């Protein structure tokens, strides 16, 4: 373990045919986005813990409060920029025969760095979804968000996975398929505690992929990795 990139790791990475990158909150930490676990407890909104205000139950009880919380978070995020880690990942998408980026983040920073076809397992803070017909709407950065569904007129909600909800249909299946096909799996900035995302690296490993983790801390996944790079995404990823 350590943050030195070994010759073997570099060769494995450069010769990979199919790469899967899984990211979590840690990849955005150096951009100023707080992580969910560890360090600070800023994730309380008007006295409500994060998992209460960000829950399926709260959408039913008080959708306005949920929007108020997400509007606040979007306003904070709109000031933030992708960091060197996001940019490194975006560059890699052209460098391998197959490349897939799966993120648990809803902040849109991978796309701001130029990543395309990102699988957003937990949705996006930059989209709204109709509570009835499920039509989706982009939320522009500089204009007010759409207030109701243009197709059916019903109310919109944030298009993110809240506590007590399932993943968007197909997101896990598509990611699991890529995991079982990749020969190099890089796991960046996730505590690897939240399922089913945390299953993906193990699917890759069982299918024979080389598994590498980038994180300043050890996680439950570390013991299964071929290489653990203990460091920050913005510092380590550009070195690969
Ligand atoms: P966590 O907050 O659980 O974990 C963040 C991880 O990033 C930790 O392991 C940190 O050690 C690591 N980290 C911190 N700074 C870093 C840096 N500069 N570079 C690399 N790593 C760094 O975030 P996630 O694993 O993404 O779900 O959390 C998973 C899910 O839990 C989230 O998507 C969210 C939450 O419940 C939903 O909201 C549905």
PDB file of C-alpha atoms in Angstrom, residues 96-218:
ATOM      1  CA  UNK A  96      -9.224   2.524 -23.821  1.00  0.00           C
ATOM      2  CA  UNK A  97     -11.183   0.290 -26.192  1.00  0.00           C
ATOM      3  CA  UNK A  98     -13.918   0.163 -23.530  1.00  0.00           C
ATOM      4  CA  UNK A  99     -14.406   2.608 -20.707  1.00  0.00           C
ATOM      5  CA  UNK A 100     -17.245   3.114 -18.292  1.00  0.00           C
ATOM      6  CA  UNK A 101     -17.655   5.592 -15.481  1.00  0.00           C
ATOM      7  CA  UNK A 102     -20.159   4.821 -12.752  1.00  0.00           C
ATOM      8  CA  UNK A 103     -20.677   7.400 -10.039  1.00  0.00           C
ATOM      9  CA  UNK A 104     -22.649   7.526  -6.841  1.00  0.00           C
ATOM     10  CA  UNK A 105     -22.397  11.315  -6.929  1.00  0.00           C
ATOM     11  CA  UNK A 106     -25.266  13.551  -7.934  1.00  0.00           C
ATOM     12  CA  UNK A 107     -23.182  16.718  -8.329  1.00  0.00           C
ATOM     13  CA  UNK A 108     -22.584  16.617 -12.113  1.00  0.00           C
ATOM     14  CA  UNK A 109     -18.868  17.427 -11.705  1.00  0.00           C
ATOM     15  CA  UNK A 110     -17.741  14.491 -13.872  1.00  0.00           C
ATOM     16  CA  UNK A 111     -19.802  15.857 -16.756  1.00  0.00           C
ATOM     17  CA  UNK A 112     -18.451  19.383 -16.123  1.00  0.00           C
ATOM     18  CA  UNK A 113     -14.964  17.905 -16.558  1.00  0.00           C
ATOM     19  CA  UNK A 114     -16.024  16.391 -19.906  1.00  0.00           C
ATOM     20  CA  UNK A 115     -16.994  12.814 -18.990  1.00  0.00           C
ATOM     21  CA  UNK A 116     -19.707  11.413 -21.240  1.00  0.00           C
ATOM     22  CA  UNK A 117     -22.250   8.618 -20.785  1.00  0.00           C
ATOM     23  CA  UNK A 118     -21.758   8.642 -17.027  1.00  0.00           C
ATOM     24  CA  UNK A 119     -23.934   6.169 -15.177  1.00  0.00           C
ATOM     25  CA  UNK A 120     -25.341   8.124 -12.256  1.00  0.00           C
ATOM     26  CA  UNK A 121     -26.446   5.406  -9.855  1.00  0.00           C
ATOM     27  CA  UNK A 122     -28.008   7.876  -7.454  1.00  0.00           C
ATOM     28  CA  UNK A 123     -29.418  10.321 -10.004  1.00  0.00           C
ATOM     29  CA  UNK A 124     -28.539  13.975 -10.527  1.00  0.00           C
ATOM     30  CA  UNK A 125     -29.186  17.128  -8.572  1.00  0.00           C
ATOM     31  CA  UNK A 126     -29.391  18.877 -11.959  1.00  0.00           C
ATOM     32  CA  UNK A 127     -32.572  17.040 -12.973  1.00  0.00           C
ATOM     33  CA  UNK A 128     -36.207  17.042 -11.833  1.00  0.00           C
ATOM     34  CA  UNK A 129     -38.701  14.230 -12.373  1.00  0.00           C
ATOM     35  CA  UNK A 130     -42.491  14.210 -12.484  1.00  0.00           C
ATOM     36  CA  UNK A 131     -43.985  12.400  -9.490  1.00  0.00           C
ATOM     37  CA  UNK A 132     -46.731  10.938 -11.719  1.00  0.00           C
ATOM     38  CA  UNK A 133     -45.506  10.288 -15.266  1.00  0.00           C
ATOM     39  CA  UNK A 134     -41.745  10.323 -14.395  1.00  0.00           C
ATOM     40  CA  UNK A 135     -40.829  12.679 -17.267  1.00  0.00           C
ATOM     41  CA  UNK A 136     -37.421  14.196 -16.597  1.00  0.00           C
ATOM     42  CA  UNK A 137     -36.273  17.819 -16.881  1.00  0.00           C
ATOM     43  CA  UNK A 138     -32.806  19.353 -16.842  1.00  0.00           C
ATOM     44  CA  UNK A 139     -32.450  22.102 -14.253  1.00  0.00           C
ATOM     45  CA  UNK A 140     -30.464  24.967 -15.790  1.00  0.00           C
ATOM     46  CA  UNK A 141     -27.629  26.430 -13.741  1.00  0.00           C
ATOM     47  CA  UNK A 142     -28.625  30.047 -14.104  1.00  0.00           C
ATOM     48  CA  UNK A 143     -32.432  29.919 -14.450  1.00  0.00           C
ATOM     49  CA  UNK A 144     -35.201  28.890 -12.049  1.00  0.00           C
ATOM     50  CA  UNK A 145     -36.040  25.199 -12.059  1.00  0.00           C
ATOM     51  CA  UNK A 146     -39.180  24.050 -13.906  1.00  0.00           C
ATOM     52  CA  UNK A 147     -42.128  24.154 -11.506  1.00  0.00           C
ATOM     53  CA  UNK A 148     -44.459  21.490 -12.919  1.00  0.00           C
ATOM     54  CA  UNK A 149     -44.539  18.719 -15.495  1.00  0.00           C
ATOM     55  CA  UNK A 150     -45.088  19.928 -19.049  1.00  0.00           C
ATOM     56  CA  UNK A 151     -46.674  16.608 -20.043  1.00  0.00           C
ATOM     57  CA  UNK A 152     -49.182  16.042 -17.257  1.00  0.00           C
ATOM     58  CA  UNK A 153     -49.006  19.164 -15.077  1.00  0.00           C
ATOM     59  CA  UNK A 154     -48.204  17.284 -11.879  1.00  0.00           C
ATOM     60  CA  UNK A 155     -45.512  18.217  -9.377  1.00  0.00           C
ATOM     61  CA  UNK A 156     -41.826  17.600  -9.931  1.00  0.00           C
ATOM     62  CA  UNK A 157     -39.337  16.180  -7.446  1.00  0.00           C
ATOM     63  CA  UNK A 158     -35.527  15.966  -7.495  1.00  0.00           C
ATOM     64  CA  UNK A 159     -34.390  13.137  -9.799  1.00  0.00           C
ATOM     65  CA  UNK A 160     -32.161  11.613  -7.150  1.00  0.00           C
ATOM     66  CA  UNK A 161     -32.270   8.394  -5.174  1.00  0.00           C
ATOM     67  CA  UNK A 162     -33.473   9.243  -1.680  1.00  0.00           C
ATOM     68  CA  UNK A 163     -33.263   7.136   1.447  1.00  0.00           C
ATOM     69  CA  UNK A 164     -35.837   4.386   1.231  1.00  0.00           C
ATOM     70  CA  UNK A 165     -35.827   4.332  -2.593  1.00  0.00           C
ATOM     71  CA  UNK A 166     -34.648   1.964  -5.308  1.00  0.00           C
ATOM     72  CA  UNK A 167     -31.977   2.826  -7.888  1.00  0.00           C
ATOM     73  CA  UNK A 168     -33.112   4.102 -11.315  1.00  0.00           C
ATOM     74  CA  UNK A 169     -34.120   1.136 -13.426  1.00  0.00           C
ATOM     75  CA  UNK A 170     -31.259  -0.442 -15.340  1.00  0.00           C
ATOM     76  CA  UNK A 171     -28.473   1.566 -13.633  1.00  0.00           C
ATOM     77  CA  UNK A 172     -27.198  -1.307 -11.537  1.00  0.00           C
ATOM     78  CA  UNK A 173     -27.713  -3.949 -14.243  1.00  0.00           C
ATOM     79  CA  UNK A 174     -25.733  -1.897 -16.784  1.00  0.00           C
ATOM     80  CA  UNK A 175     -22.943  -1.220 -14.286  1.00  0.00           C
ATOM     81  CA  UNK A 176     -22.805  -4.848 -13.152  1.00  0.00           C
ATOM     82  CA  UNK A 177     -22.478  -5.956 -16.766  1.00  0.00           C
ATOM     83  CA  UNK A 178     -19.539  -3.576 -17.274  1.00  0.00           C
ATOM     84  CA  UNK A 179     -18.006  -4.761 -13.989  1.00  0.00           C
ATOM     85  CA  UNK A 180     -18.151  -8.395 -15.060  1.00  0.00           C
ATOM     86  CA  UNK A 181     -16.467  -7.516 -18.382  1.00  0.00           C
ATOM     87  CA  UNK A 182     -13.722  -5.126 -17.271  1.00  0.00           C
ATOM     88  CA  UNK A 183     -10.103  -6.116 -16.801  1.00  0.00           C
ATOM     89  CA  UNK A 184      -9.209  -3.064 -14.699  1.00  0.00           C
ATOM     90  CA  UNK A 185     -11.483  -1.657 -12.013  1.00  0.00           C
ATOM     91  CA  UNK A 186     -10.587   1.577 -10.263  1.00  0.00           C
ATOM     92  CA  UNK A 187     -12.544   2.567  -7.175  1.00  0.00           C
ATOM     93  CA  UNK A 188     -12.139   6.184  -6.143  1.00  0.00           C
ATOM     94  CA  UNK A 189     -13.314   8.051  -3.055  1.00  0.00           C
ATOM     95  CA  UNK A 190     -16.053   5.794  -1.790  1.00  0.00           C
ATOM     96  CA  UNK A 191     -16.456   4.323   1.676  1.00  0.00           C
ATOM     97  CA  UNK A 192     -17.729   1.176  -0.108  1.00  0.00           C
ATOM     98  CA  UNK A 193     -20.485   0.853   2.476  1.00  0.00           C
ATOM     99  CA  UNK A 194     -23.573   1.632   0.402  1.00  0.00           C
ATOM    100  CA  UNK A 195     -25.087  -1.178  -1.628  1.00  0.00           C
ATOM    101  CA  UNK A 196     -25.587  -2.077  -4.372  1.00  0.00           C
ATOM    102  CA  UNK A 197     -22.797   0.240  -5.639  1.00  0.00           C
ATOM    103  CA  UNK A 198     -20.311  -1.430  -3.275  1.00  0.00           C
ATOM    104  CA  UNK A 199     -20.976  -4.755  -4.987  1.00  0.00           C
ATOM    105  CA  UNK A 200     -19.524  -3.590  -8.304  1.00  0.00           C
ATOM    106  CA  UNK A 201     -15.820  -3.882  -7.395  1.00  0.00           C
ATOM    107  CA  UNK A 202     -16.400  -7.398  -6.054  1.00  0.00           C
ATOM    108  CA  UNK A 203     -18.196  -8.388  -9.260  1.00  0.00           C
ATOM    109  CA  UNK A 204     -15.186  -7.109 -11.219  1.00  0.00           C
ATOM    110  CA  UNK A 205     -12.715  -8.888  -8.953  1.00  0.00           C
ATOM    111  CA  UNK A 206     -14.605 -12.203  -9.126  1.00  0.00           C
ATOM    112  CA  UNK A 207     -14.575 -11.949 -12.907  1.00  0.00           C
ATOM    113  CA  UNK A 208     -10.778 -11.606 -12.860  1.00  0.00           C
ATOM    114  CA  UNK A 209     -10.233  -7.838 -13.053  1.00  0.00           C
ATOM    115  CA  UNK A 210      -7.307  -6.065 -11.430  1.00  0.00           C
ATOM    116  CA  UNK A 211      -8.789  -4.026  -8.571  1.00  0.00           C
ATOM    117  CA  UNK A 212      -7.269  -0.728  -7.475  1.00  0.00           C
ATOM    118  CA  UNK A 213      -8.567   1.656  -4.838  1.00  0.00           C
ATOM    119  CA  UNK A 214      -7.738   5.343  -4.408  1.00  0.00           C
ATOM    120  CA  UNK A 215      -8.676   6.729  -1.006  1.00  0.00           C
ATOM    121  CA  UNK A 216      -6.810   8.443   1.836  1.00  0.00           C
ATOM    122  CA  UNK A 217      -8.432   5.946   4.243  1.00  0.00           C
ATOM    123  CA  UNK A 218      -8.763   2.178   4.220  1.00  0.00           C
TER     124      UNK A 218
END
